[in-house]
């Protein structure tokens, strides 16, 4: 219920400040999927102290739909932010593949055992809306997004997007949430 309330507040804020929402969601050179934007995100994460293993295979981005590129960038950004907030000190793996034949795949994973000296999870179980918002964005473009723990207690964020929005993609689908990744 708290997650739904947080999402409702985020939507109301977007309606009250549509220009700000548009600026945050519209693609630009810094927030679209490019080699440069990936280098910047990775550099920022490492500069903040994250141990980050990466495998990036991005091809032929000139034909990539702008909206899809923005959502893919946000998937990487949210995956890294989530790992930093909830598993500080744990090594993080990032894989990004993008090509016209297979679409875009973003996978971020990290063990959930926190660094003993790092920040602790909120004892009240407070959860942000980042992953549920990401899931809604990915689904709105005809993609899939899953996040959750596997049997080894490794947390995964896994997003797959088409190269262009799927015809008839349900842009208003509100459902989102964690789905165990196995």
PDB file of C-alpha atoms in Angstrom:
ATOM      1  CA  UNK A   1       0.000   0.000   0.000  1.00  0.00           C
ATOM      2  CA  UNK A   2       2.850   2.369   0.828  1.00  0.00           C
ATOM      3  CA  UNK A   3       4.425   1.714  -2.577  1.00  0.00           C
ATOM      4  CA  UNK A   4       1.151   2.504  -4.336  1.00  0.00           C
ATOM      5  CA  UNK A   5       0.829   5.709  -2.330  1.00  0.00           C
ATOM      6  CA  UNK A   6       4.388   6.722  -3.277  1.00  0.00           C
ATOM      7  CA  UNK A   7       3.589   6.078  -6.945  1.00  0.00           C
ATOM      8  CA  UNK A   8       0.414   8.152  -6.683  1.00  0.00           C
ATOM      9  CA  UNK A   9       2.386  11.033  -5.176  1.00  0.00           C
ATOM     10  CA  UNK A  10       4.958  10.802  -7.981  1.00  0.00           C
ATOM     11  CA  UNK A  11       2.192  10.893 -10.607  1.00  0.00           C
ATOM     12  CA  UNK A  12       0.505  13.871  -8.956  1.00  0.00           C
ATOM     13  CA  UNK A  13       3.837  15.691  -8.880  1.00  0.00           C
ATOM     14  CA  UNK A  14       4.288  14.997 -12.605  1.00  0.00           C
ATOM     15  CA  UNK A  15       0.820  16.410 -13.302  1.00  0.00           C
ATOM     16  CA  UNK A  16       1.512  19.516 -11.240  1.00  0.00           C
ATOM     17  CA  UNK A  17       4.893  20.117 -12.896  1.00  0.00           C
ATOM     18  CA  UNK A  18       4.599  18.762 -16.459  1.00  0.00           C
ATOM     19  CA  UNK A  19       7.518  20.802 -17.825  1.00  0.00           C
ATOM     20  CA  UNK A  20       9.859  19.403 -15.186  1.00  0.00           C
ATOM     21  CA  UNK A  21       8.600  15.876 -15.891  1.00  0.00           C
ATOM     22  CA  UNK A  22       9.098  16.391 -19.639  1.00  0.00           C
ATOM     23  CA  UNK A  23      12.641  17.649 -19.102  1.00  0.00           C
ATOM     24  CA  UNK A  24      13.436  14.622 -16.947  1.00  0.00           C
ATOM     25  CA  UNK A  25      11.894  12.145 -19.368  1.00  0.00           C
ATOM     26  CA  UNK A  26      12.827  13.624 -22.732  1.00  0.00           C
ATOM     27  CA  UNK A  27      16.046  12.341 -24.287  1.00  0.00           C
ATOM     28  CA  UNK A  28      19.123  14.505 -24.425  1.00  0.00           C
ATOM     29  CA  UNK A  29      22.801  13.787 -24.917  1.00  0.00           C
ATOM     30  CA  UNK A  30      23.354  13.145 -21.209  1.00  0.00           C
ATOM     31  CA  UNK A  31      20.359  10.902 -20.532  1.00  0.00           C
ATOM     32  CA  UNK A  32      19.981   8.817 -23.673  1.00  0.00           C
ATOM     33  CA  UNK A  33      21.725   5.511 -24.310  1.00  0.00           C
ATOM     34  CA  UNK A  34      25.084   6.372 -25.869  1.00  0.00           C
ATOM     35  CA  UNK A  35      28.621   5.162 -25.339  1.00  0.00           C
ATOM     36  CA  UNK A  36      29.410   8.528 -23.765  1.00  0.00           C
ATOM     37  CA  UNK A  37      26.462   8.452 -21.363  1.00  0.00           C
ATOM     38  CA  UNK A  38      27.370   4.895 -20.300  1.00  0.00           C
ATOM     39  CA  UNK A  39      30.990   5.960 -19.727  1.00  0.00           C
ATOM     40  CA  UNK A  40      29.746   8.864 -17.591  1.00  0.00           C
ATOM     41  CA  UNK A  41      27.409   6.681 -15.484  1.00  0.00           C
ATOM     42  CA  UNK A  42      30.107   4.056 -14.993  1.00  0.00           C
ATOM     43  CA  UNK A  43      32.689   6.707 -14.149  1.00  0.00           C
ATOM     44  CA  UNK A  44      30.373   8.345 -11.612  1.00  0.00           C
ATOM     45  CA  UNK A  45      29.638   4.993  -9.954  1.00  0.00           C
ATOM     46  CA  UNK A  46      33.309   4.097  -9.689  1.00  0.00           C
ATOM     47  CA  UNK A  47      34.188   7.576  -8.466  1.00  0.00           C
ATOM     48  CA  UNK A  48      31.613   7.106  -5.688  1.00  0.00           C
ATOM     49  CA  UNK A  49      33.518   3.976  -4.622  1.00  0.00           C
ATOM     50  CA  UNK A  50      31.490   1.265  -6.340  1.00  0.00           C
ATOM     51  CA  UNK A  51      33.336  -1.873  -7.418  1.00  0.00           C
ATOM     52  CA  UNK A  52      31.780  -2.273 -10.844  1.00  0.00           C
ATOM     53  CA  UNK A  53      32.375  -5.016 -13.394  1.00  0.00           C
ATOM     54  CA  UNK A  54      31.003  -4.101 -16.810  1.00  0.00           C
ATOM     55  CA  UNK A  55      30.286  -5.697 -20.154  1.00  0.00           C
ATOM     56  CA  UNK A  56      28.940  -3.171 -22.650  1.00  0.00           C
ATOM     57  CA  UNK A  57      28.121  -4.062 -26.267  1.00  0.00           C
ATOM     58  CA  UNK A  58      26.325  -1.154 -27.932  1.00  0.00           C
ATOM     59  CA  UNK A  59      25.948  -1.047 -31.734  1.00  0.00           C
ATOM     60  CA  UNK A  60      24.378   1.187 -34.373  1.00  0.00           C
ATOM     61  CA  UNK A  61      22.592   3.590 -32.072  1.00  0.00           C
ATOM     62  CA  UNK A  62      21.726   6.011 -34.872  1.00  0.00           C
ATOM     63  CA  UNK A  63      18.465   4.131 -35.550  1.00  0.00           C
ATOM     64  CA  UNK A  64      17.519   3.705 -31.886  1.00  0.00           C
ATOM     65  CA  UNK A  65      14.158   5.220 -30.956  1.00  0.00           C
ATOM     66  CA  UNK A  66      14.741   8.237 -28.657  1.00  0.00           C
ATOM     67  CA  UNK A  67      12.188   7.096 -26.084  1.00  0.00           C
ATOM     68  CA  UNK A  68      13.705   3.622 -25.912  1.00  0.00           C
ATOM     69  CA  UNK A  69      17.192   5.105 -25.502  1.00  0.00           C
ATOM     70  CA  UNK A  70      15.986   7.233 -22.605  1.00  0.00           C
ATOM     71  CA  UNK A  71      14.323   4.291 -20.872  1.00  0.00           C
ATOM     72  CA  UNK A  72      17.435   2.127 -21.332  1.00  0.00           C
ATOM     73  CA  UNK A  73      19.606   4.855 -19.811  1.00  0.00           C
ATOM     74  CA  UNK A  74      17.210   5.089 -16.855  1.00  0.00           C
ATOM     75  CA  UNK A  75      17.386   1.300 -16.404  1.00  0.00           C
ATOM     76  CA  UNK A  76      21.168   1.455 -16.057  1.00  0.00           C
ATOM     77  CA  UNK A  77      20.963   4.509 -13.805  1.00  0.00           C
ATOM     78  CA  UNK A  78      18.302   3.001 -11.534  1.00  0.00           C
ATOM     79  CA  UNK A  79      20.075  -0.369 -11.325  1.00  0.00           C
ATOM     80  CA  UNK A  80      23.323   1.281 -10.231  1.00  0.00           C
ATOM     81  CA  UNK A  81      21.538   3.626  -7.819  1.00  0.00           C
ATOM     82  CA  UNK A  82      19.645   0.726  -6.268  1.00  0.00           C
ATOM     83  CA  UNK A  83      22.869  -1.256  -5.768  1.00  0.00           C
ATOM     84  CA  UNK A  84      24.610   1.735  -4.206  1.00  0.00           C
ATOM     85  CA  UNK A  85      21.749   2.442  -1.796  1.00  0.00           C
ATOM     86  CA  UNK A  86      20.912  -1.082  -0.723  1.00  0.00           C
ATOM     87  CA  UNK A  87      24.208  -2.971  -0.987  1.00  0.00           C
ATOM     88  CA  UNK A  88      26.915  -0.382  -0.443  1.00  0.00           C
ATOM     89  CA  UNK A  89      30.350  -1.955  -0.663  1.00  0.00           C
ATOM     90  CA  UNK A  90      29.162  -5.044  -2.530  1.00  0.00           C
ATOM     91  CA  UNK A  91      30.580  -5.636  -6.010  1.00  0.00           C
ATOM     92  CA  UNK A  92      28.160  -4.813  -8.817  1.00  0.00           C
ATOM     93  CA  UNK A  93      27.943  -6.334 -12.294  1.00  0.00           C
ATOM     94  CA  UNK A  94      26.511  -4.370 -15.216  1.00  0.00           C
ATOM     95  CA  UNK A  95      25.766  -5.789 -18.641  1.00  0.00           C
ATOM     96  CA  UNK A  96      24.308  -3.706 -21.459  1.00  0.00           C
ATOM     97  CA  UNK A  97      23.730  -5.003 -24.971  1.00  0.00           C
ATOM     98  CA  UNK A  98      22.050  -2.984 -27.688  1.00  0.00           C
ATOM     99  CA  UNK A  99      21.601  -3.770 -31.360  1.00  0.00           C
ATOM    100  CA  UNK A 100      18.739  -3.541 -33.862  1.00  0.00           C
ATOM    101  CA  UNK A 101      18.332  -7.314 -34.183  1.00  0.00           C
ATOM    102  CA  UNK A 102      17.857  -8.159 -30.509  1.00  0.00           C
ATOM    103  CA  UNK A 103      16.880  -4.848 -28.920  1.00  0.00           C
ATOM    104  CA  UNK A 104      18.337  -3.664 -25.640  1.00  0.00           C
ATOM    105  CA  UNK A 105      19.131  -5.729 -22.582  1.00  0.00           C
ATOM    106  CA  UNK A 106      20.245  -4.213 -19.278  1.00  0.00           C
ATOM    107  CA  UNK A 107      21.222  -6.432 -16.366  1.00  0.00           C
ATOM    108  CA  UNK A 108      22.545  -5.181 -13.027  1.00  0.00           C
ATOM    109  CA  UNK A 109      23.294  -7.589 -10.195  1.00  0.00           C
ATOM    110  CA  UNK A 110      24.825  -7.423  -6.758  1.00  0.00           C
ATOM    111  CA  UNK A 111      25.020  -9.591  -3.647  1.00  0.00           C
ATOM    112  CA  UNK A 112      22.782  -8.307  -0.888  1.00  0.00           C
ATOM    113  CA  UNK A 113      25.286  -8.687   1.944  1.00  0.00           C
ATOM    114  CA  UNK A 114      26.103  -5.090   2.848  1.00  0.00           C
ATOM    115  CA  UNK A 115      29.499  -3.728   3.760  1.00  0.00           C
ATOM    116  CA  UNK A 116      29.685  -3.800   7.587  1.00  0.00           C
ATOM    117  CA  UNK A 117      30.825  -0.162   7.541  1.00  0.00           C
ATOM    118  CA  UNK A 118      28.353   0.942   4.866  1.00  0.00           C
ATOM    119  CA  UNK A 119      24.829   2.277   5.201  1.00  0.00           C
ATOM    120  CA  UNK A 120      22.206  -0.113   6.506  1.00  0.00           C
ATOM    121  CA  UNK A 121      18.845  -0.786   4.884  1.00  0.00           C
ATOM    122  CA  UNK A 122      16.004   1.217   6.370  1.00  0.00           C
ATOM    123  CA  UNK A 123      14.778  -0.763   9.416  1.00  0.00           C
ATOM    124  CA  UNK A 124      11.206   0.310   8.693  1.00  0.00           C
ATOM    125  CA  UNK A 125      11.421  -1.400   5.310  1.00  0.00           C
ATOM    126  CA  UNK A 126      10.951   1.868   3.409  1.00  0.00           C
ATOM    127  CA  UNK A 127      11.237   1.266  -0.283  1.00  0.00           C
ATOM    128  CA  UNK A 128      11.542   3.876  -2.944  1.00  0.00           C
ATOM    129  CA  UNK A 129       9.569   3.899  -6.146  1.00  0.00           C
ATOM    130  CA  UNK A 130      12.528   3.787  -8.522  1.00  0.00           C
ATOM    131  CA  UNK A 131      12.222   0.152  -9.578  1.00  0.00           C
ATOM    132  CA  UNK A 132       8.432   0.167  -9.827  1.00  0.00           C
ATOM    133  CA  UNK A 133       8.591   3.356 -11.911  1.00  0.00           C
ATOM    134  CA  UNK A 134      11.273   1.797 -14.111  1.00  0.00           C
ATOM    135  CA  UNK A 135       9.137  -1.314 -14.584  1.00  0.00           C
ATOM    136  CA  UNK A 136       6.175   0.820 -15.653  1.00  0.00           C
ATOM    137  CA  UNK A 137       8.323   2.789 -18.137  1.00  0.00           C
ATOM    138  CA  UNK A 138       9.819  -0.356 -19.667  1.00  0.00           C
ATOM    139  CA  UNK A 139       6.417  -2.021 -19.998  1.00  0.00           C
ATOM    140  CA  UNK A 140       4.946   1.130 -21.535  1.00  0.00           C
ATOM    141  CA  UNK A 141       7.362   0.682 -24.451  1.00  0.00           C
ATOM    142  CA  UNK A 142       6.563  -3.009 -24.912  1.00  0.00           C
ATOM    143  CA  UNK A 143       9.522  -4.312 -22.913  1.00  0.00           C
ATOM    144  CA  UNK A 144       9.912  -6.423 -19.806  1.00  0.00           C
ATOM    145  CA  UNK A 145      11.494  -5.585 -16.475  1.00  0.00           C
ATOM    146  CA  UNK A 146      12.068  -7.890 -13.540  1.00  0.00           C
ATOM    147  CA  UNK A 147      13.819  -7.265 -10.266  1.00  0.00           C
ATOM    148  CA  UNK A 148      14.335  -9.302  -7.148  1.00  0.00           C
ATOM    149  CA  UNK A 149      16.489 -11.815  -5.322  1.00  0.00           C
ATOM    150  CA  UNK A 150      17.610 -15.124  -6.720  1.00  0.00           C
ATOM    151  CA  UNK A 151      18.231 -18.277  -4.649  1.00  0.00           C
ATOM    152  CA  UNK A 152      21.791 -17.111  -3.843  1.00  0.00           C
ATOM    153  CA  UNK A 153      20.518 -13.787  -2.416  1.00  0.00           C
ATOM    154  CA  UNK A 154      21.873 -11.857  -5.374  1.00  0.00           C
ATOM    155  CA  UNK A 155      19.654  -8.937  -6.343  1.00  0.00           C
ATOM    156  CA  UNK A 156      18.977  -8.510 -10.067  1.00  0.00           C
ATOM    157  CA  UNK A 157      17.486  -5.755 -12.178  1.00  0.00           C
ATOM    158  CA  UNK A 158      16.808  -7.097 -15.661  1.00  0.00           C
ATOM    159  CA  UNK A 159      15.241  -4.972 -18.400  1.00  0.00           C
ATOM    160  CA  UNK A 160      14.657  -5.897 -22.034  1.00  0.00           C
ATOM    161  CA  UNK A 161      13.451  -3.308 -24.523  1.00  0.00           C
ATOM    162  CA  UNK A 162      12.561  -3.456 -28.202  1.00  0.00           C
ATOM    163  CA  UNK A 163      14.583  -1.286 -30.600  1.00  0.00           C
ATOM    164  CA  UNK A 164      11.428   0.725 -31.307  1.00  0.00           C
ATOM    165  CA  UNK A 165       8.287   0.838 -29.144  1.00  0.00           C
ATOM    166  CA  UNK A 166       6.112  -2.173 -29.796  1.00  0.00           C
ATOM    167  CA  UNK A 167       2.979  -1.446 -31.859  1.00  0.00           C
ATOM    168  CA  UNK A 168       0.087  -1.053 -29.465  1.00  0.00           C
ATOM    169  CA  UNK A 169       2.361  -0.961 -26.422  1.00  0.00           C
ATOM    170  CA  UNK A 170       0.227  -0.242 -23.395  1.00  0.00           C
ATOM    171  CA  UNK A 171       1.568   3.159 -22.369  1.00  0.00           C
ATOM    172  CA  UNK A 172      -0.741   3.407 -19.363  1.00  0.00           C
ATOM    173  CA  UNK A 173      -0.216   0.035 -17.694  1.00  0.00           C
ATOM    174  CA  UNK A 174       0.143   0.870 -13.978  1.00  0.00           C
ATOM    175  CA  UNK A 175       1.258  -2.485 -12.645  1.00  0.00           C
ATOM    176  CA  UNK A 176       4.831  -2.822 -11.508  1.00  0.00           C
ATOM    177  CA  UNK A 177       6.778  -4.519  -8.837  1.00  0.00           C
ATOM    178  CA  UNK A 178       9.357  -6.997  -7.804  1.00  0.00           C
ATOM    179  CA  UNK A 179       9.407 -10.379  -9.439  1.00  0.00           C
ATOM    180  CA  UNK A 180      11.864 -12.939  -8.108  1.00  0.00           C
ATOM    181  CA  UNK A 181      14.577 -13.634 -10.637  1.00  0.00           C
ATOM    182  CA  UNK A 182      15.586 -17.285 -10.841  1.00  0.00           C
TER     183      UNK A 182
END
